PDB file of C-alpha atoms in Angstrom:
ATOM      1  CA  MET A   2      82.089  25.959  -1.042  1.00 56.00           C
ATOM      2  CA  TYR A   3      85.614  27.600  -0.631  1.00 67.00           C
ATOM      3  CA  CYS A   4      85.834  31.365  -0.792  1.00 74.00           C
ATOM      4  CA  SER A   5      88.928  33.313  -1.194  1.00 80.00           C
ATOM      5  CA  CYS A   6      88.822  37.208  -1.750  1.00 83.00           C
ATOM      6  CA  LYS A   7      92.540  37.151  -2.324  1.00 82.00           C
ATOM      7  CA  ILE A   8      92.337  34.215  -5.073  1.00 82.00           C
ATOM      8  CA  ASP A   9      89.088  34.681  -6.787  1.00 79.00           C
ATOM      9  CA  PRO A  10      86.662  37.419  -5.087  1.00 75.00           C
ATOM     10  CA  THR A  11      83.929  36.420  -7.416  1.00 72.00           C
ATOM     11  CA  THR A  12      83.543  33.040  -5.432  1.00 73.00           C
ATOM     12  CA  CYS A  13      82.484  35.057  -2.142  1.00 76.00           C
ATOM     13  CA  GLY A  14      79.107  36.360  -2.804  1.00 77.00           C
ATOM     14  CA  ALA A  15      76.376  35.327  -0.376  1.00 82.00           C
ATOM     15  CA  LEU A  16      72.859  36.285   0.580  1.00 83.00           C
ATOM     16  CA  VAL A  17      72.695  38.860   3.341  1.00 82.00           C
ATOM     17  CA  GLY A  18      71.211  37.779   6.706  1.00 79.00           C
ATOM     18  CA  VAL A  19      70.223  40.938   8.654  1.00 84.00           C
ATOM     19  CA  TYR A  20      69.022  40.979  12.481  1.00 83.00           C
ATOM     20  CA  ASP A  21      66.949  43.631  14.131  1.00 78.00           C
ATOM     21  CA  TYR A  22      67.727  45.343  17.356  1.00 77.00           C
ATOM     22  CA  ILE A  23      66.230  42.560  19.330  1.00 80.00           C
ATOM     23  CA  GLY A  24      67.796  39.810  17.229  1.00 83.00           C
ATOM     24  CA  THR A  25      64.972  38.741  14.807  1.00 82.00           C
ATOM     25  CA  PRO A  26      66.368  37.625  11.404  1.00 84.00           C
ATOM     26  CA  LEU A  27      65.297  39.586   8.373  1.00 84.00           C
ATOM     27  CA  THR A  28      65.934  37.918   4.912  1.00 82.00           C
ATOM     28  CA  ILE A  29      66.128  40.379   2.270  1.00 87.00           C
ATOM     29  CA  PRO A  30      65.746  38.446  -1.175  1.00 89.00           C
ATOM     30  CA  ASN A  31      68.671  38.633  -3.617  1.00 91.00           C
ATOM     31  CA  PHE A  32      70.612  41.365  -1.369  1.00 89.00           C
ATOM     32  CA  ARG A  33      74.086  40.225  -1.545  1.00 88.00           C
ATOM     33  CA  ILE A  34      77.571  40.542   0.364  1.00 85.00           C
ATOM     34  CA  GLY A  35      80.907  40.170  -1.188  1.00 85.00           C
ATOM     35  CA  CYS A  36      84.606  40.805  -0.995  1.00 87.00           C
ATOM     36  CA  TYR A  37      83.744  44.234  -2.525  1.00 88.00           C
ATOM     37  CA  VAL A  38      80.898  46.668  -2.244  1.00 88.00           C
ATOM     38  CA  ILE A  39      80.682  46.980  -6.133  1.00 90.00           C
ATOM     39  CA  GLU A  40      80.562  43.368  -6.599  1.00 86.00           C
ATOM     40  CA  ALA A  41      77.934  42.739  -3.898  1.00 89.00           C
ATOM     41  CA  THR A  42      75.728  45.547  -5.238  1.00 91.00           C
ATOM     42  CA  PHE A  43      76.016  44.304  -8.933  1.00 92.00           C
ATOM     43  CA  SER A  44      74.950  40.807  -7.993  1.00 90.00           C
ATOM     44  CA  SER A  45      71.976  42.169  -5.913  1.00 93.00           C
ATOM     45  CA  THR A  46      68.473  42.977  -7.170  1.00 95.00           C
ATOM     46  CA  PHE A  47      65.741  45.488  -6.151  1.00 94.00           C
ATOM     47  CA  GLU A  48      63.114  42.758  -5.305  1.00 95.00           C
ATOM     48  CA  CYS A  49      62.641  43.871  -1.657  1.00 93.00           C
ATOM     49  CA  PHE A  50      61.521  47.361  -2.685  1.00 93.00           C
ATOM     50  CA  TYR A  51      58.750  46.015  -4.913  1.00 95.00           C
ATOM     51  CA  ASP A  52      57.500  43.538  -2.158  1.00 94.00           C
ATOM     52  CA  GLN A  53      55.192  45.093   0.556  1.00 93.00           C
ATOM     53  CA  THR A  54      56.136  42.682   3.419  1.00 91.00           C
ATOM     54  CA  CYS A  55      59.935  42.813   2.713  1.00 90.00           C
ATOM     55  CA  PHE A  56      59.877  46.667   2.156  1.00 90.00           C
ATOM     56  CA  ASN A  57      57.924  47.141   5.460  1.00 87.00           C
ATOM     57  CA  SER A  58      60.452  45.115   7.401  1.00 85.00           C
ATOM     58  CA  PHE A  59      63.363  46.724   5.787  1.00 84.00           C
ATOM     59  CA  ASN A  60      61.949  50.297   6.603  1.00 84.00           C
ATOM     60  CA  LYS A  61      61.402  49.139  10.050  1.00 82.00           C
ATOM     61  CA  LEU A  62      64.729  47.926  10.398  1.00 82.00           C
ATOM     62  CA  ILE A  63      66.313  51.302   9.341  1.00 80.00           C
ATOM     63  CA  TYR A  64      64.153  53.228  11.487  1.00 78.00           C
ATOM     64  CA  SER A  65      63.766  51.131  14.369  1.00 73.00           C
ATOM     65  CA  ASN A  66      65.354  53.446  16.773  1.00 73.00           C
ATOM     66  CA  SER A  67      63.830  56.590  15.546  1.00 72.00           C
ATOM     67  CA  ASN A  68      60.654  58.427  16.325  1.00 74.00           C
ATOM     68  CA  ALA A  69      60.338  59.828  12.962  1.00 71.00           C
ATOM     69  CA  ARG A  70      59.153  57.074  10.505  1.00 68.00           C
ATOM     70  CA  PHE A  71      59.880  57.554   6.754  1.00 72.00           C
ATOM     71  CA  ASN A  72      56.522  57.265   5.344  1.00 78.00           C
ATOM     72  CA  ALA A  73      57.034  55.441   1.925  1.00 84.00           C
ATOM     73  CA  THR A  74      55.510  52.787  -0.109  1.00 89.00           C
ATOM     74  CA  PRO A  75      56.887  49.969  -2.237  1.00 91.00           C
ATOM     75  CA  MET A  76      57.500  50.626  -5.895  1.00 92.00           C
ATOM     76  CA  ILE A  77      55.116  49.379  -8.294  1.00 93.00           C
ATOM     77  CA  TRP A  78      56.361  47.284 -11.103  1.00 92.00           C
ATOM     78  CA  SER A  79      54.463  47.441 -14.676  1.00 92.00           C
ATOM     79  CA  GLN A  80      55.785  45.829 -17.928  1.00 89.00           C
ATOM     80  CA  ASN A  81      54.286  48.958 -19.447  1.00 89.00           C
ATOM     81  CA  THR A  82      56.627  51.199 -17.494  1.00 87.00           C
ATOM     82  CA  SER A  83      59.935  49.170 -17.268  1.00 92.00           C
ATOM     83  CA  ARG A  84      61.587  46.653 -19.206  1.00 92.00           C
ATOM     84  CA  TYR A  85      63.455  45.536 -16.044  1.00 95.00           C
ATOM     85  CA  LEU A  86      62.003  42.914 -13.629  1.00 96.00           C
ATOM     86  CA  PRO A  87      62.296  43.343 -10.043  1.00 95.00           C
ATOM     87  CA  THR A  88      64.593  40.335 -10.134  1.00 96.00           C
ATOM     88  CA  THR A  89      66.922  42.016 -12.662  1.00 96.00           C
ATOM     89  CA  LYS A  90      70.397  42.185 -11.335  1.00 95.00           C
ATOM     90  CA  ILE A  91      71.630  45.746 -10.635  1.00 96.00           C
ATOM     91  CA  GLN A  92      74.729  44.905 -12.789  1.00 95.00           C
ATOM     92  CA  THR A  93      72.499  44.430 -15.946  1.00 96.00           C
ATOM     93  CA  ILE A  94      70.448  47.639 -15.221  1.00 96.00           C
ATOM     94  CA  ILE A  95      73.873  49.454 -14.821  1.00 95.00           C
ATOM     95  CA  GLU A  96      75.220  47.838 -18.137  1.00 95.00           C
ATOM     96  CA  GLN A  97      72.176  48.894 -20.170  1.00 92.00           C
ATOM     97  CA  LEU A  98      72.893  52.548 -18.673  1.00 92.00           C
ATOM     98  CA  MET A  99      69.661  52.483 -16.801  1.00 91.00           C
ATOM     99  CA  ILE A 100      67.902  53.176 -20.083  1.00 90.00           C
ATOM    100  CA  GLU A 101      64.328  51.972 -20.127  1.00 87.00           C
ATOM    101  CA  ARG A 102      63.755  52.924 -23.932  1.00 85.00           C
ATOM    102  CA  TRP A 103      66.009  54.279 -26.554  1.00 83.00           C
ATOM    103  CA  ASN A 104      64.479  57.203 -28.541  1.00 81.00           C
ATOM    104  CA  ASP A 105      65.374  56.281 -32.142  1.00 83.00           C
ATOM    105  CA  GLU A 106      63.593  59.240 -33.769  1.00 83.00           C
ATOM    106  CA  ILE A 107      66.154  60.890 -36.205  1.00 84.00           C
ATOM    107  CA  SER A 108      65.651  64.520 -37.070  1.00 82.00           C
ATOM    108  CA  PHE A 109      68.388  66.168 -38.965  1.00 85.00           C
ATOM    109  CA  GLU A 110      66.481  69.412 -39.063  1.00 84.00           C
ATOM    110  CA  SER A 111      66.594  69.824 -35.261  1.00 78.00           C
ATOM    111  CA  TYR A 112      70.274  68.942 -35.378  1.00 78.00           C
ATOM    112  CA  PHE A 113      71.234  71.491 -37.730  1.00 85.00           C
ATOM    113  CA  ASN A 114      68.930  74.064 -36.307  1.00 79.00           C
ATOM    114  CA  GLU A 115      70.605  73.956 -33.000  1.00 68.00           C
TER     115      GLU A 115
END
């Protein structure tokens, strides 16, 4: 596939392949690169942050040269708490203003008492 950041930057998105300090490859699902950081971010997902194995590998990669480990656990997805799947593109979440649920309760009394 031909890619030209000058002619059409949207054709240049690709999955990221990361290597740790000893050269072991780490694949981060749906983590992308592109001509521009914003474009790459928008076409990526948060899948890795919900998967224990991927999260551990990512954490190990970031803190590989540090004695102080970041003690964290992956996020837990539940359809009861989020309408966004782990595979939802970041662009979609941003376009929806990161809102999980609109509060459509109308109170004229509260408005006029302010």
